[in-house]
XYZ file of C-alpha atoms in Angstrom:
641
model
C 87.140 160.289 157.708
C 85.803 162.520 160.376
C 85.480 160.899 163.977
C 82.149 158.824 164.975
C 79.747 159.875 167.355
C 80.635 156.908 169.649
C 84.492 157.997 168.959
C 84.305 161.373 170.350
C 81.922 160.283 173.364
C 84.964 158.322 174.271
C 87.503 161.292 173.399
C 85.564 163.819 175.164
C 84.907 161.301 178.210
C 86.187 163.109 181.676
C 87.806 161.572 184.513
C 89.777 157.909 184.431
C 88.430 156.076 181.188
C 89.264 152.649 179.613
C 87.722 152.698 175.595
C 87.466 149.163 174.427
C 88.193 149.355 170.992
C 87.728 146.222 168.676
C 89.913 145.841 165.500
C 89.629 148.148 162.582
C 86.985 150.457 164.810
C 89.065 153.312 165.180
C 91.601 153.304 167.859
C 94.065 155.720 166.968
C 91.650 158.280 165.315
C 90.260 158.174 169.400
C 93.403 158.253 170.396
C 94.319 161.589 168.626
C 91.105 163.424 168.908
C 91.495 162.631 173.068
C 94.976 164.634 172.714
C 93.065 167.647 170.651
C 90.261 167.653 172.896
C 93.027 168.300 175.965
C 94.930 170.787 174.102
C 91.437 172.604 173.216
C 90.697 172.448 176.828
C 93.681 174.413 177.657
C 96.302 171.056 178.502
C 99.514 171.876 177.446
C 100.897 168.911 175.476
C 103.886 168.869 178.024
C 101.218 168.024 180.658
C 100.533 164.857 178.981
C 102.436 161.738 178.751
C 101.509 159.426 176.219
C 102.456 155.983 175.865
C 102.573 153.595 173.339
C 103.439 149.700 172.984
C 105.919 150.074 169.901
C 108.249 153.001 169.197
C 106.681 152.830 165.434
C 102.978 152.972 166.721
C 104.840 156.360 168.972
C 106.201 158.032 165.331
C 102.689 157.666 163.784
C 100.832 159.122 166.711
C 102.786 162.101 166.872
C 102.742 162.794 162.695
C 99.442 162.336 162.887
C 98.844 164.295 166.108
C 101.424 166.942 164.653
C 98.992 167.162 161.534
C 95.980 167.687 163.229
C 96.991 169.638 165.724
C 98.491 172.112 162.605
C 95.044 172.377 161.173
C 93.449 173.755 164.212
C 95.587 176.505 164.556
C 95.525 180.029 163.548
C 98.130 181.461 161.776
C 101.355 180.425 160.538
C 102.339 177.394 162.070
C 105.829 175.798 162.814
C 104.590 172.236 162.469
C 108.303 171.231 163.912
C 107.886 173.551 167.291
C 104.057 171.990 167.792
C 105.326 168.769 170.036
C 108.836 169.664 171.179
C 107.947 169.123 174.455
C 105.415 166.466 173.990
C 106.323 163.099 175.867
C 105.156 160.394 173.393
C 107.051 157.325 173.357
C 107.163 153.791 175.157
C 107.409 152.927 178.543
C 110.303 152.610 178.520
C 111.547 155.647 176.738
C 109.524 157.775 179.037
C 110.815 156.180 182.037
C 114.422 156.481 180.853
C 114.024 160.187 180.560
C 112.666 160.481 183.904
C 115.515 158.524 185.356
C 118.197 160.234 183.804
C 116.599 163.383 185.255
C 116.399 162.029 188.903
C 118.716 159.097 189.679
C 120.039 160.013 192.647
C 116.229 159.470 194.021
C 116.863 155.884 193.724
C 120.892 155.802 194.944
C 122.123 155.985 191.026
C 124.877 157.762 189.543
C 124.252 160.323 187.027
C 126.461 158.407 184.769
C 124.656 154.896 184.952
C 124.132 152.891 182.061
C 121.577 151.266 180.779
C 122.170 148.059 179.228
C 120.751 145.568 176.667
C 119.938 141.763 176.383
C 123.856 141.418 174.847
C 125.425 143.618 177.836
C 122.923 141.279 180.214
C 124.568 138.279 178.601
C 127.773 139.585 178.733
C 127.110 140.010 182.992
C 126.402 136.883 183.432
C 129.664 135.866 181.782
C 132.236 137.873 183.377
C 130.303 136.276 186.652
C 131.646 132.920 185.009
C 127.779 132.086 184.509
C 127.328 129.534 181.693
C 123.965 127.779 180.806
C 123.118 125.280 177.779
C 121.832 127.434 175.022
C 119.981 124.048 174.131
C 118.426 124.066 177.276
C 117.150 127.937 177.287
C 118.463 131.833 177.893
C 119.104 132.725 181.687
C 118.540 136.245 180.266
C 115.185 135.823 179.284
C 114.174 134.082 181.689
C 115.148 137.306 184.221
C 113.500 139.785 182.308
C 110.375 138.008 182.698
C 110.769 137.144 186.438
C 111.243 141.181 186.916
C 108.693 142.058 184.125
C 106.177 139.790 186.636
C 107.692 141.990 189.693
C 109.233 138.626 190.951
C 112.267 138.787 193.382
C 115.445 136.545 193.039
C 113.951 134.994 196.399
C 109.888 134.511 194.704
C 112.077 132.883 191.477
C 114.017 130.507 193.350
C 110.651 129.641 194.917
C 108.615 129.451 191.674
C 111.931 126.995 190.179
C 111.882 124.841 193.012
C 108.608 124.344 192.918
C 108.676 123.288 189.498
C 111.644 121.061 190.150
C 113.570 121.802 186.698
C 117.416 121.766 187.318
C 117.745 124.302 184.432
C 115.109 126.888 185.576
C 117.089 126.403 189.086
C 120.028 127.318 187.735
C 118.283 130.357 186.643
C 117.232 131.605 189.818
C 120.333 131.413 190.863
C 121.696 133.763 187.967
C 119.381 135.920 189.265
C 120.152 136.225 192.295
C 123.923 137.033 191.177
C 123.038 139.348 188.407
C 121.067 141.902 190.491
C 123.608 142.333 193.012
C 126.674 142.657 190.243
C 124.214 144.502 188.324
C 124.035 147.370 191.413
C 127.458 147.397 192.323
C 128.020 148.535 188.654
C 125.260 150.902 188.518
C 123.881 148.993 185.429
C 120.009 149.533 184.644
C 118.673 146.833 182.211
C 114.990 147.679 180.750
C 112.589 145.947 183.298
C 114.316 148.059 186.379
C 113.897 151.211 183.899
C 110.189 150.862 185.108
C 110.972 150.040 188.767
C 112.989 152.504 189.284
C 110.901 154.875 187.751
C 107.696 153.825 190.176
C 110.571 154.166 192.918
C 110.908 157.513 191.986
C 107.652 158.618 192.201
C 106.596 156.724 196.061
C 110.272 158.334 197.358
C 108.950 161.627 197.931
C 112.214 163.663 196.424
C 112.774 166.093 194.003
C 111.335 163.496 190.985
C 108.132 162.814 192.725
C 107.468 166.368 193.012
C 108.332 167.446 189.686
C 106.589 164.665 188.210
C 103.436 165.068 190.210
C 103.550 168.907 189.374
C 104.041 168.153 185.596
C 101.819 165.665 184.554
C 98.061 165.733 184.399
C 96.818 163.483 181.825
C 98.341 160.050 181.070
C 96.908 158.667 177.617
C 97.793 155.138 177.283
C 97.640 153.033 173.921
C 97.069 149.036 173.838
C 96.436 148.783 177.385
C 95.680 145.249 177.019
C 99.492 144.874 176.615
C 100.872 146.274 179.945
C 102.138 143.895 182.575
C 102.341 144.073 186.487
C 105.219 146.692 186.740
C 103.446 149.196 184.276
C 100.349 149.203 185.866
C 102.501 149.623 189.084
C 104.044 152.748 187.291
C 100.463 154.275 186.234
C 98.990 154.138 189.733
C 102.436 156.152 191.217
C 102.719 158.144 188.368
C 98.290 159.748 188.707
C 99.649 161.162 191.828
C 96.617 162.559 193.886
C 95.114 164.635 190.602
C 95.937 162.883 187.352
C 93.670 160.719 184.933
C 94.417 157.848 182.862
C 92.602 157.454 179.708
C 93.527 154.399 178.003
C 92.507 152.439 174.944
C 92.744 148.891 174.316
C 90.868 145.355 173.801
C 90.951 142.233 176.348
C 90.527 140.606 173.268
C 93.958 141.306 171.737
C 95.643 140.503 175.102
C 98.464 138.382 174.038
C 101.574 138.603 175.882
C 100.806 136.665 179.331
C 104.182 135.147 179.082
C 105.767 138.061 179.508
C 103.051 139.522 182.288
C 100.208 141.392 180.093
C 96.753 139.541 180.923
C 93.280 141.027 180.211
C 92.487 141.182 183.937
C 94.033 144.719 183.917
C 91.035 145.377 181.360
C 88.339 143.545 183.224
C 89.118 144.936 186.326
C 90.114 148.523 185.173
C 87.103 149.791 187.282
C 89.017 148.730 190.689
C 92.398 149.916 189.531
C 91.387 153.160 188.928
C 88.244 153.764 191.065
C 85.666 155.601 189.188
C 86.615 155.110 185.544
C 84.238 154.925 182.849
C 83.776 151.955 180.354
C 83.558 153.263 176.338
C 83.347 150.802 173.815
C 84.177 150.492 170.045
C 82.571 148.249 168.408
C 81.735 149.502 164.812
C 84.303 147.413 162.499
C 85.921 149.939 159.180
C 88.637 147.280 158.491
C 87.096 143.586 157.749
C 84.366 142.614 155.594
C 80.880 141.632 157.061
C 81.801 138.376 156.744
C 85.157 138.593 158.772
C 83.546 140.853 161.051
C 80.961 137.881 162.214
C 83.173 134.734 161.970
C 86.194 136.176 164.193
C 83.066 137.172 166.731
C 81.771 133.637 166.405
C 85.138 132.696 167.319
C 86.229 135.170 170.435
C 83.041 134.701 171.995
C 83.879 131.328 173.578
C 86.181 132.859 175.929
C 84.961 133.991 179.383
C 87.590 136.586 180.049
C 86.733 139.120 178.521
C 83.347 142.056 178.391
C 80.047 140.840 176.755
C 80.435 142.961 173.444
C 79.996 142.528 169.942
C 81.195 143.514 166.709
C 79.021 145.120 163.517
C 80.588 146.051 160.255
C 80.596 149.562 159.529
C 79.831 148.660 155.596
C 78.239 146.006 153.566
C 80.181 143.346 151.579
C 81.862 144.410 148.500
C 82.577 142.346 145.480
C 85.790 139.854 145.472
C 85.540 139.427 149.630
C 85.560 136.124 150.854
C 86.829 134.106 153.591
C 88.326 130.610 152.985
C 89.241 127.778 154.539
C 91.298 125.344 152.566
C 93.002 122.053 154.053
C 95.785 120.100 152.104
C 97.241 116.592 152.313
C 100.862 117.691 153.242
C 102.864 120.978 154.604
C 104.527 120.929 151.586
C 101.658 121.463 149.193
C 100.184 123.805 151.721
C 103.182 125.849 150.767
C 103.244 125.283 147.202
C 99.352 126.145 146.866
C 99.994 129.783 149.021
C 103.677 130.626 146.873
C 101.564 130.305 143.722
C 98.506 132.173 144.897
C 101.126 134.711 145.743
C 102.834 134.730 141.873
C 99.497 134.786 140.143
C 98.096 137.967 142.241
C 101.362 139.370 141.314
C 101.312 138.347 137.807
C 97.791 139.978 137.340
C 98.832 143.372 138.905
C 98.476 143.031 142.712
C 100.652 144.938 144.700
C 102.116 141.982 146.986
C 102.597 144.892 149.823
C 99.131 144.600 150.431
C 99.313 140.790 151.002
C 100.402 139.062 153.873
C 101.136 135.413 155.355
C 100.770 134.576 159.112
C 101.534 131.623 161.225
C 101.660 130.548 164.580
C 105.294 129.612 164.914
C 108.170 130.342 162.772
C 108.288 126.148 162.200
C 105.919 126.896 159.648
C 107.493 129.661 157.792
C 110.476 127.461 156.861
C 108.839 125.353 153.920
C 106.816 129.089 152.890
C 110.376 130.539 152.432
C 111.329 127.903 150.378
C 108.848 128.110 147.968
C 108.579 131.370 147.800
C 112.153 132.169 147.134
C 111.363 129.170 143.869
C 108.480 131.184 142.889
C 110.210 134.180 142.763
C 108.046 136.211 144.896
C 110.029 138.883 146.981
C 109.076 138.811 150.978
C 109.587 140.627 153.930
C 110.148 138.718 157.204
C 108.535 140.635 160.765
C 108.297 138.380 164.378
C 110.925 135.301 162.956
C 113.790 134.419 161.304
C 115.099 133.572 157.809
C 115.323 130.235 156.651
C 119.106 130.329 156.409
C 119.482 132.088 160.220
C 118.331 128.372 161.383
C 120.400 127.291 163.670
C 120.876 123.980 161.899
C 120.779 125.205 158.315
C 123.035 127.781 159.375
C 125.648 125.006 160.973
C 125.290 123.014 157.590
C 125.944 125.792 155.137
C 129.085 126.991 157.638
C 130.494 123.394 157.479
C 129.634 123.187 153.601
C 131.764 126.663 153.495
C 134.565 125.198 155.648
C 134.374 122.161 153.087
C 135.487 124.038 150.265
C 137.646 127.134 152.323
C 135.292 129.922 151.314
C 136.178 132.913 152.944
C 132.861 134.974 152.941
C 131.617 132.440 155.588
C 132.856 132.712 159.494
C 134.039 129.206 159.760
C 135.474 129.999 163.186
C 132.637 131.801 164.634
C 129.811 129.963 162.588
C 129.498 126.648 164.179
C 128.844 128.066 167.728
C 129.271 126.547 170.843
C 126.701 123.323 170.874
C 127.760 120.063 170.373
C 126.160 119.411 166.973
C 128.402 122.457 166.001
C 131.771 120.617 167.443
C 130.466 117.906 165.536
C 129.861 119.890 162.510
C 133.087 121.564 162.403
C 135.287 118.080 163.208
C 133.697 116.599 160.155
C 133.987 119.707 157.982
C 137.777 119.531 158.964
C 138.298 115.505 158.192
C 136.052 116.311 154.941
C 137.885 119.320 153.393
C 138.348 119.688 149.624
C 135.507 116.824 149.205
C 132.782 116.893 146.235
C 128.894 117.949 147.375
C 128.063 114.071 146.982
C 130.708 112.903 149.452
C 129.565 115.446 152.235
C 125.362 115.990 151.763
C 124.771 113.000 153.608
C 127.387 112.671 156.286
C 126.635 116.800 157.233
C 123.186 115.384 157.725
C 123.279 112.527 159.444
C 125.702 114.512 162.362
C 123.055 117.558 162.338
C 120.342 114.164 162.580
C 121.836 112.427 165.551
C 123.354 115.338 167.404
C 120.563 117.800 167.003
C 119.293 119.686 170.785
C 117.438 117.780 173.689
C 115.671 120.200 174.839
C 113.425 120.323 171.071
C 109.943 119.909 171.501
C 108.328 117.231 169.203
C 107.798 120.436 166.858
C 110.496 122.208 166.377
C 112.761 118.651 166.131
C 110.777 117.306 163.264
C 111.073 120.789 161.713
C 114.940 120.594 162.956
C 115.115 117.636 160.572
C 112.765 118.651 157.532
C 115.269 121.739 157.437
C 118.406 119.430 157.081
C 116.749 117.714 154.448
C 116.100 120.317 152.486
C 119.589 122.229 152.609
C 121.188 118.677 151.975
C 118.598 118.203 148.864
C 119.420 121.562 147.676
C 123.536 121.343 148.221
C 123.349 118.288 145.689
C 121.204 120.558 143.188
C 124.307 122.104 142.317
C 127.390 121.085 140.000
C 130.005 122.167 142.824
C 130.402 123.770 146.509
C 130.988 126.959 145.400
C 127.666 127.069 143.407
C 125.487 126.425 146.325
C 127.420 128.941 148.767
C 127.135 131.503 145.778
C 123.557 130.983 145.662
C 122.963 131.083 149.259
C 125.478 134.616 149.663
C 122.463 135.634 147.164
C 119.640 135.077 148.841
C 121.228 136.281 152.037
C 121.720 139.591 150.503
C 118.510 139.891 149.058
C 116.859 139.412 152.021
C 118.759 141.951 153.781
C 117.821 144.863 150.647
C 113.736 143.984 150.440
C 112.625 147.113 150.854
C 110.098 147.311 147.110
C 107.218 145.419 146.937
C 106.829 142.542 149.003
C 104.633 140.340 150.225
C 105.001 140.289 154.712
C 105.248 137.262 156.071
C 105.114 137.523 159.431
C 103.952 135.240 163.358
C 100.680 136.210 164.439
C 102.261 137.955 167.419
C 104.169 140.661 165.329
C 101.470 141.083 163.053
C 98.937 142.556 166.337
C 97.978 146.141 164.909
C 98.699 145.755 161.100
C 96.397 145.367 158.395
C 96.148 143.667 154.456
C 93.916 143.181 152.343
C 94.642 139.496 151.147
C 95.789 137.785 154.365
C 96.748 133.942 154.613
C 96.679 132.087 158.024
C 99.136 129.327 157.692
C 99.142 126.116 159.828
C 95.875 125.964 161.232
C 95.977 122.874 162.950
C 95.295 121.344 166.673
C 98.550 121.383 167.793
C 99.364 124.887 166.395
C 96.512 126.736 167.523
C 95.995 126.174 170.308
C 99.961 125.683 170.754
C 100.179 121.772 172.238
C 102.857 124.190 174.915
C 100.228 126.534 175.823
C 97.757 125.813 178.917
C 96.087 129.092 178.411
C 93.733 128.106 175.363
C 91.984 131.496 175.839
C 94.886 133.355 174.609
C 95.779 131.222 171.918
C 91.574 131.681 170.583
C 92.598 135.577 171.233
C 95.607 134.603 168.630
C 93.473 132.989 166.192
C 91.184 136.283 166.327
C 94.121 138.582 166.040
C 95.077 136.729 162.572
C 91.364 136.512 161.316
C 91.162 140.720 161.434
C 94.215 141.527 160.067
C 92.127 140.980 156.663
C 90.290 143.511 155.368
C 88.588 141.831 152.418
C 90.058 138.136 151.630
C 90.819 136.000 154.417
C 92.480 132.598 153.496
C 93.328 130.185 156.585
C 94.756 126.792 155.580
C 96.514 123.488 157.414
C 97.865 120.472 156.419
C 96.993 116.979 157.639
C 100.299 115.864 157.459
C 103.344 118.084 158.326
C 106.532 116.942 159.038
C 105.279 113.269 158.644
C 102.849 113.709 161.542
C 99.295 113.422 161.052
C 97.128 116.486 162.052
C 93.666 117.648 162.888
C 92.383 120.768 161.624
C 92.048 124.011 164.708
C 88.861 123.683 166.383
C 89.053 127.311 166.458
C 87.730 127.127 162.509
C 84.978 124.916 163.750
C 84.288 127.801 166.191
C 84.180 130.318 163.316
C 81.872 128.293 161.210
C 78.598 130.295 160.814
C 75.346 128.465 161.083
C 73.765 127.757 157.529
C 72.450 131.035 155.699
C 73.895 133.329 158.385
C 77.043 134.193 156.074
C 76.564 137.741 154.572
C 79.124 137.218 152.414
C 81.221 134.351 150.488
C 82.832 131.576 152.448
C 83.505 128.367 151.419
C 85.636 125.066 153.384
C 88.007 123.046 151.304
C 89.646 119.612 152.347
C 91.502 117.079 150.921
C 89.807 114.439 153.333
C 86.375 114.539 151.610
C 88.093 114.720 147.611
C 88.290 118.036 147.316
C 91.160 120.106 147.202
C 93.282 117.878 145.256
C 93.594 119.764 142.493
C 96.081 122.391 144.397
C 98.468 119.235 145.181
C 100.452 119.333 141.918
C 103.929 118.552 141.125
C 106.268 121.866 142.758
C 107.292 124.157 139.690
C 110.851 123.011 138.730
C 112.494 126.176 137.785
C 116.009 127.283 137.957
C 116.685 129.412 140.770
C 120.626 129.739 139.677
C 122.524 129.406 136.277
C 124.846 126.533 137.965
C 121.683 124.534 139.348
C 120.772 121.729 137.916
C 117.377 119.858 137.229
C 115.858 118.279 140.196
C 114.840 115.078 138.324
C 118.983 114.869 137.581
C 120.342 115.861 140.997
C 117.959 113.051 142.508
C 119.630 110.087 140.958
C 122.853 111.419 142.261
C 121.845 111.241 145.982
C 124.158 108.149 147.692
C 121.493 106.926 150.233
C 117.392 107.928 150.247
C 114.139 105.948 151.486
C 111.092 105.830 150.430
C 108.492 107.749 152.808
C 104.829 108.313 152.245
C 105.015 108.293 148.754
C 107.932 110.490 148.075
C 112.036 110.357 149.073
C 113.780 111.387 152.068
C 117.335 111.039 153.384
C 115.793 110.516 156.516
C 115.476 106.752 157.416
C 112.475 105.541 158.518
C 112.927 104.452 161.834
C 113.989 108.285 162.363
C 110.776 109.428 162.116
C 108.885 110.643 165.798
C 112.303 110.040 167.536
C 113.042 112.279 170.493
């Protein structure tokens, strides 16, 4: 599709210009006619250095800016040769190459090394550095502290002012880090930026080159870029370059990491004299998605007075829905079987997806999915079997019965619920899946981390239970560990068609069309961690216009035995009565409807050597009755820190 008028008005815009660009309006198609309306002015494409948030978004805009940039030319055309010398990549990949050019501007080496978040870890050891992994990651906590251009000294302040021992102890890693870190001329990926800026205020050879290289700076998802790369961008202009950037306050979601939509809002007095362009003619989501998610993102103050239009009217088989459940669990059953019918009729589950706030919620999904036999792709979280705890029990189940495909010495880790793990598995060897389902859970129960929040431990637990339910679905030990080697190694080769589940974070920039917002309750959006409820509404719009034409966002009002509210964000989204151009419709169990999608779970075989569920119950040594159903979990349990 060719570009729009208000597309190349922003393209063809001259000095510094910011393009707000809304979802599905066009962004990258800007994006690559700004690059062929420099070349056509007579830029050379080494003269520009383009930057991107994701190495992937960097690969499409150069095949795509490689294909148009072929079309336009005369002659026989070396499509290979057209951006040789083009400088499109990440932040950080531009900055390395800069760096490795000029380190001496900055007192480096020219052999210095730049290291990850395992040779960061790895620092901190050989400095005889240890911190709970229960408690948090020293690492992560000082790439943020630098990504925020905070010194050891401004951390130490920021921890003591909070008064947490562990975020203390942090500071003080820190501190020791960044001076080993020099004297071994180690460069992790926040000082890759630093140094870079550095560079370009020292007034040596990389300043000048630099400055007498690059003209043009074109700068994807600006929403995204924190303190030190907007740091980078004002050293890098130099007295005669121009930033053009595109991006959308309204996407801004990485504040914890130092990204905010300020940088947006105040563009203007960042980079005096820029012009303001805005997007906001929707391709991507129906009419209908189009106005709710605009309902929704106009609560928030932070960000320009605009508004979103579909580009096209509704087409047949949109429709946005909001469906509530009694339980997680049927929540999960209800989207799995969705899922299986839309592949059984034909659908192509690759252009299908399932979002969710936290990875807590993706747990039961995997579950039933993997019963349903519907393949899926995991992007932003983990599987259910890398859980920590599920992991631990599975590694003591394969310790149990001396199965060598498992790391029994590495698996159990260094926490105390893995000591405890591996003791038992030890006093427990050669036992029958009866003797050890219970006892495995009750030490993953009562020695599982402090530092949980009320979330993730009554997930912690729900995820014991249902390993432990599904060990004593099987005739032996070897059964279970064969079936979960299989779905290991499955997940590992989904590369066919497959249905993307994936957290609302990871999920910023990609499109379906059949999307499912899981978990859409109070204390999951907004997060009950979060104090910026802004960002988490800016979350909640993200996962509405990932959709192009059927947007289904469900909760539960009870998930892991806790009773729940549905988001006020799909309050917010709630049209006013006949302004819906399209179909939407509000399900919940609360006012008798719904109930219909809370059936029994399917009870098929997922291995030849499993046995019925309704026969592997009655073997169970201990259960309770909760709510209606059974649970190893005693009562009392329940809401326990």
């Amino acid at each position: 599709m060719p570009a729009t008028r208000a597309q190349l008005a922003a393209a063809r815009s001259k000095g510094h210009t910011l393009v707000l660009a809304g979802p599905g309006t066009g962004k990258t198609t800007t994006l690559i006619e700004r690059c062929r309306t420099l070349v056509r002015a007579g830029v050379p494409l080494d003269a520009m250095f383009v930057s991107t948030f994701t190495a992937k978004a960097a690969t499409e805009i150069r095949e795509r800016l490689k294909a148009s940039l072929a079309t336009t030319t005369d002659g026989v055309v070396d499509k290979d040769e057209i951006l040789k010398n083009a400088h499109i990549g990440t932040f950080h990949s531009l900055c390395a190459r800069l760096l490795k050019r000029f380190p001496t501007d900055v007192g480096l080496p020219y052999d210095f090394e730049i290291i990850g978040d395992e040779d960061q870890r790895q620092l901190l050891y050989d400095l005889e550095i240890q911190w709970d992994e229960e408690d948090g990651n020293y690492v992560d906590m000082i790439s943020r502290w630098k990504d925020r251009a905070r010194t050891p000294e401004q951390a130490m302040e920021e921890a003591r002012e909070l008064g947490d021992k562990f975020t203390v102890g942090a500071a003080k890693a820190y501190a020791r880090y960044e001076e080993a870190r020099r004297e071994t001329a180690a460069v992790d990926f926040s000082d890759l930026i630093t140094l870079s800026t550095q560079i370009l205020k020292s007034g040596g050879k990389g300043q000048k080159w630099f400055h007498g290289n690059f003209s043009h700076f074109v700068i994807d998802e600006f929403q995204d870029t924190n303190r030190t790369q907007i740091d980078f961008l004002r050293a890098a202009l130099g007295p005669y370059g121009q930033i053009w950037a595109v991006g959308d306050e309204n996407q801004s979601l990485y504040e914890w990491r130092g990204s905010s939509p300020s940088y947006c809002l105040n563009f203007g007095k960042i980079f005096p004299g820029a012009t303001i362009h805005e997007l906001n003619e929707g391709f991507r989501c129906s009419p209908q998605i189009v106005k709710m998610s605009s309902r929704v993102i106009s609560r928030n103050r932070s960000r320009y007075d605009k508004a979103m239009k579909p580009a096209r009217k509704s087409r047949k088989g949109e429709f946005v829905l909001f469906k509530g459940f009694l339980t997680h669990d049927a929540e999960a059953d209800w989207i799995a079987k969705q899922l299986a019918k839309f592949q059984a009729n034909g659908g192509k589950l690759e252009n299908a997806a399932v979002l969710f706030r936290t990875a807590t919620v993706a747990n039961t999904l995997q579950r039933r999915l993997e019963r349903e036999r519907v393949p899926f792709r995991l992007t932003g979280t983990g599987s259910f079997w890398s859980l920590p705890e599920v992991s631990l029990y599975v590694t003591a189940v394969a310790s149990v019965a001396g199965d060598k495909r498992f790391d029994t010495r590495k698996g159990f880790g260094r926490t105390k619920a893995g000591f405890k793990c591996r003791s038992l598995a030890e006093e427990l060897h050669g036992e029958t899946a009866r003797v050890i389902s219970e006892p495995l859970a009750r030490v993953l129960y009562e020695h599982r981390p402090r530092s949980l929040d009320q979330e993730r431990r009554s997930s912690w637990m729900a995820s014991v239970e249902a390993v432990s339910n599904l060990l004593l679905d099987f005739d032996d030990l070897g059964g279970f560990l064969d079936y979960v080697t299989q779905r290991t190694e499955e997940e590992g080769k989904r590369d066919g068609d497959c249905v993307t589940l994936s957290t609302l974070h990871s999920a910023k920039g990609l499109e379906w069309d059949m999307v499912f917002v899981a978990g859409c309750e109070s204390e999951l959006l907004p997060h009950f961690k979060s104090t910026n409820v802004e960002e988490e509404r800016r979350l909640f719009y993200v996962g509405m216009t990932r959709a192009r034409h059927q947007l289904l966002m469900t909760y539960a009002r009870l998930r892991n035995d806790k009773d729940k509210k549905p988001s006020p964000f799909l309050q917010e989204a709630k049209l006013p009565e006949g302004e819906n151009p399209g179909v939407f419709k509000w399900s919940d169990p609360e006012n008798g409807k719904g109930r219909d999608h809370e059936e029994a779970p399917d009870k098929k075989s997922g291995s030849s050597s499993r046995k019925d569920e309704s026969t592997s119950a009655t073997r169970r040594r201990k259960s309770y009755r909760n709510r209606g159903g059974r649970s190893l979990i005693p009562p009392e349990e329940y809401g326990k820190g």
